[in-house]
PDB file of C-alpha atoms in Angstrom:
ATOM      1  CA  MET A 965     117.615-119.052  93.093  1.00  0.00           C
ATOM      2  CA  HIS A 966     119.810-122.097  92.995  1.00  0.00           C
ATOM      3  CA  ALA A 967     123.276-122.964  94.170  1.00  0.00           C
ATOM      4  CA  ASN A 968     124.827-123.413  97.545  1.00  0.00           C
ATOM      5  CA  HIS A 969     123.399-121.047 100.156  1.00  0.00           C
ATOM      6  CA  ASP A 970     126.107-121.935 102.707  1.00  0.00           C
ATOM      7  CA  PRO A 971     128.076-118.703 103.322  1.00  0.00           C
ATOM      8  CA  ALA A 972     131.011-120.780 104.614  1.00  0.00           C
ATOM      9  CA  ALA A 973     131.196-122.840 101.398  1.00  0.00           C
ATOM     10  CA  LEU A 974     134.593-123.057  99.774  1.00  0.00           C
ATOM     11  CA  PRO A 975     135.170-121.167  96.520  1.00  0.00           C
ATOM     12  CA  GLY A 976     134.243-123.023  93.343  1.00  0.00           C
ATOM     13  CA  GLU A 977     136.758-124.623  90.994  1.00  0.00           C
ATOM     14  CA  PRO A 978     138.965-122.164  89.130  1.00  0.00           C
ATOM     15  CA  ILE A 979     137.665-121.089  85.726  1.00  0.00           C
ATOM     16  CA  ASN A 980     139.274-119.001  83.022  1.00  0.00           C
ATOM     17  CA  PHE A 981     138.079-115.582  81.918  1.00  0.00           C
ATOM     18  CA  ASP A 982     136.479-116.920  78.724  1.00  0.00           C
ATOM     19  CA  GLU A 983     134.324-119.252  80.839  1.00  0.00           C
ATOM     20  CA  PHE A 984     133.246-116.292  82.999  1.00  0.00           C
ATOM     21  CA  LEU A 985     132.277-114.348  79.874  1.00  0.00           C
ATOM     22  CA  LYS A 986     129.846-117.124  78.894  1.00  0.00           C
ATOM     23  CA  ILE A 987     127.669-116.168  81.888  1.00  0.00           C
ATOM     24  CA  ASP A 988     125.574-113.229  80.717  1.00  0.00           C
ATOM     25  CA  ILE A 989     124.608-111.206  83.811  1.00  0.00           C
ATOM     26  CA  ARG A 990     122.513-108.117  83.053  1.00  0.00           C
ATOM     27  CA  VAL A 991     120.791-105.402  85.028  1.00  0.00           C
ATOM     28  CA  GLY A 992     117.069-104.887  84.687  1.00  0.00           C
ATOM     29  CA  THR A 993     114.221-103.065  86.383  1.00  0.00           C
ATOM     30  CA  ILE A 994     111.365-104.997  87.955  1.00  0.00           C
ATOM     31  CA  VAL A 995     108.170-103.850  86.234  1.00  0.00           C
ATOM     32  CA  SER A 996     105.776-106.123  88.126  1.00  0.00           C
ATOM     33  CA  ALA A 997     105.752-108.543  91.032  1.00  0.00           C
ATOM     34  CA  GLU A 998     103.026-111.030  91.926  1.00  0.00           C
ATOM     35  CA  PRO A 999     102.561-113.640  94.627  1.00  0.00           C
ATOM     36  CA  PHE A1000     103.555-117.190  93.684  1.00  0.00           C
ATOM     37  CA  PRO A1001     101.522-119.320  96.109  1.00  0.00           C
ATOM     38  CA  GLU A1002     102.112-122.535  94.123  1.00  0.00           C
ATOM     39  CA  ALA A1003     105.894-122.382  94.628  1.00  0.00           C
ATOM     40  CA  ARG A1004     107.401-124.980  96.975  1.00  0.00           C
ATOM     41  CA  LYS A1005     109.365-122.261  98.810  1.00  0.00           C
ATOM     42  CA  PRO A1006     107.930-118.744  99.297  1.00  0.00           C
ATOM     43  CA  ALA A1007     108.600-116.769  96.128  1.00  0.00           C
ATOM     44  CA  TYR A1008     107.376-113.975  93.873  1.00  0.00           C
ATOM     45  CA  LYS A1009     106.801-113.977  90.126  1.00  0.00           C
ATOM     46  CA  LEU A1010     108.738-111.051  88.653  1.00  0.00           C
ATOM     47  CA  VAL A1011     108.676-109.389  85.248  1.00  0.00           C
ATOM     48  CA  ILE A1012     111.992-107.608  84.646  1.00  0.00           C
ATOM     49  CA  ASP A1013     112.769-105.093  81.875  1.00  0.00           C
ATOM     50  CA  PHE A1014     116.282-105.607  80.463  1.00  0.00           C
ATOM     51  CA  GLY A1015     116.052-102.801  77.899  1.00  0.00           C
ATOM     52  CA  PRO A1016     115.285-102.710  74.189  1.00  0.00           C
ATOM     53  CA  VAL A1017     117.617-105.507  73.037  1.00  0.00           C
ATOM     54  CA  ILE A1018     116.609-108.223  75.525  1.00  0.00           C
ATOM     55  CA  GLY A1019     113.172-106.904  76.474  1.00  0.00           C
ATOM     56  CA  THR A1020     111.179-108.183  79.434  1.00  0.00           C
ATOM     57  CA  ARG A1021     111.755-111.573  81.022  1.00  0.00           C
ATOM     58  CA  LYS A1022     110.040-113.497  83.817  1.00  0.00           C
ATOM     59  CA  SER A1023     111.712-114.820  86.941  1.00  0.00           C
ATOM     60  CA  SER A1024     110.693-116.693  90.064  1.00  0.00           C
ATOM     61  CA  ALA A1025     112.589-115.273  93.048  1.00  0.00           C
ATOM     62  CA  GLN A1026     112.656-116.466  96.660  1.00  0.00           C
ATOM     63  CA  ILE A1027     112.890-112.950  98.091  1.00  0.00           C
ATOM     64  CA  THR A1028     109.777-112.801 100.267  1.00  0.00           C
ATOM     65  CA  GLU A1029     111.684-112.400 103.554  1.00  0.00           C
ATOM     66  CA  HIS A1030     113.281-109.025 102.821  1.00  0.00           C
ATOM     67  CA  TYR A1031     111.065-107.473 100.144  1.00  0.00           C
ATOM     68  CA  ALA A1032     107.415-106.443 100.156  1.00  0.00           C
ATOM     69  CA  ILE A1033     105.757-107.192  96.836  1.00  0.00           C
ATOM     70  CA  ASP A1034     104.527-103.595  96.425  1.00  0.00           C
ATOM     71  CA  ASP A1035     108.056-102.189  96.881  1.00  0.00           C
ATOM     72  CA  LEU A1036     109.650-104.249  94.095  1.00  0.00           C
ATOM     73  CA  PRO A1037     108.444-102.471  90.917  1.00  0.00           C
ATOM     74  CA  GLY A1038     111.083 -99.912  89.953  1.00  0.00           C
ATOM     75  CA  THR A1039     113.879-101.851  91.689  1.00  0.00           C
ATOM     76  CA  GLN A1040     116.928-102.694  89.607  1.00  0.00           C
ATOM     77  CA  VAL A1041     118.314-106.225  89.952  1.00  0.00           C
ATOM     78  CA  ALA A1042     121.001-108.420  88.421  1.00  0.00           C
ATOM     79  CA  ALA A1043     120.102-111.646  86.622  1.00  0.00           C
ATOM     80  CA  VAL A1044     121.649-114.341  84.477  1.00  0.00           C
ATOM     81  CA  VAL A1045     119.843-113.984  81.154  1.00  0.00           C
ATOM     82  CA  ASN A1046     121.346-116.856  79.152  1.00  0.00           C
ATOM     83  CA  PHE A1047     120.266-119.944  81.091  1.00  0.00           C
ATOM     84  CA  PRO A1048     117.562-122.017  79.413  1.00  0.00           C
ATOM     85  CA  PRO A1049     114.046-121.268  80.733  1.00  0.00           C
ATOM     86  CA  ARG A1050     113.078-123.350  83.769  1.00  0.00           C
ATOM     87  CA  GLN A1051     109.588-124.631  84.496  1.00  0.00           C
ATOM     88  CA  ILE A1052     108.584-123.942  88.115  1.00  0.00           C
ATOM     89  CA  GLY A1053     105.105-125.328  88.626  1.00  0.00           C
ATOM     90  CA  LYS A1054     102.933-123.697  85.955  1.00  0.00           C
ATOM     91  CA  PHE A1055     105.339-120.739  85.676  1.00  0.00           C
ATOM     92  CA  MET A1056     108.224-120.504  83.187  1.00  0.00           C
ATOM     93  CA  SER A1057     111.184-118.689  84.758  1.00  0.00           C
ATOM     94  CA  GLU A1058     113.305-117.182  81.980  1.00  0.00           C
ATOM     95  CA  VAL A1059     116.159-115.575  83.970  1.00  0.00           C
ATOM     96  CA  LEU A1060     117.882-116.247  87.291  1.00  0.00           C
ATOM     97  CA  THR A1061     117.594-113.238  89.597  1.00  0.00           C
ATOM     98  CA  LEU A1062     120.749-113.016  91.721  1.00  0.00           C
ATOM     99  CA  GLY A1063     121.257-112.443  95.419  1.00  0.00           C
ATOM    100  CA  PHE A1064     123.412-113.273  98.395  1.00  0.00           C
ATOM    101  CA  PRO A1065     122.334-115.111 101.554  1.00  0.00           C
ATOM    102  CA  ASP A1066     121.982-113.116 104.766  1.00  0.00           C
ATOM    103  CA  ALA A1067     123.106-114.654 108.089  1.00  0.00           C
ATOM    104  CA  ALA A1068     119.883-116.728 108.169  1.00  0.00           C
ATOM    105  CA  GLY A1069     120.231-117.870 104.553  1.00  0.00           C
ATOM    106  CA  LYS A1070     117.484-115.570 103.214  1.00  0.00           C
ATOM    107  CA  VAL A1071     118.073-113.896  99.857  1.00  0.00           C
ATOM    108  CA  VAL A1072     119.291-110.293  99.616  1.00  0.00           C
ATOM    109  CA  LEU A1073     119.129-108.968  96.045  1.00  0.00           C
ATOM    110  CA  ILE A1074     122.176-107.729  94.164  1.00  0.00           C
ATOM    111  CA  ARG A1075     121.361-104.160  93.125  1.00  0.00           C
ATOM    112  CA  PRO A1076     123.405-101.326  91.624  1.00  0.00           C
ATOM    113  CA  SER A1077     124.187 -98.579  94.138  1.00  0.00           C
ATOM    114  CA  THR A1078     123.047 -95.938  91.625  1.00  0.00           C
ATOM    115  CA  PRO A1079     120.616 -96.295  88.691  1.00  0.00           C
ATOM    116  CA  VAL A1080     122.148 -97.687  85.488  1.00  0.00           C
ATOM    117  CA  PRO A1081     120.671 -98.303  82.023  1.00  0.00           C
ATOM    118  CA  ASN A1082     118.629-101.519  81.757  1.00  0.00           C
ATOM    119  CA  GLY A1083     120.414-104.252  79.850  1.00  0.00           C
ATOM    120  CA  GLY A1084     123.936-103.326  81.003  1.00  0.00           C
ATOM    121  CA  ARG A1085     126.188-106.376  81.257  1.00  0.00           C
ATOM    122  CA  LEU A1086     128.195-107.157  84.375  1.00  0.00           C
ATOM    123  CA  PHE A1087     131.960-107.041  83.887  1.00  0.00           C
TER     124      PHE A1087
END
């Protein structure tokens, strides 16, 4: 997870709708989660299923504060799927799993309130 974790940060610069549409945010289901002890900040290695068109993708996610590794498989999450892959140590993170900071700055995952088909695009 990147970006500014300051909840009091000002909104970003205005963008137009076409620019927003360039960001491909999809829903997927975590199929596996593993420890990532080599990460600089505590994180898990996730494999997320985005459905038959996109398939499975890997992600490093700093979500160790609020989520037990054994509870993650089966959880639906939102992720940006069209960033270039990012090398994190020996792990290649292919998507950016999204979340919001809690009051202490720890990541809370963005999840649909009811199950939805994997691969659905945010609009």
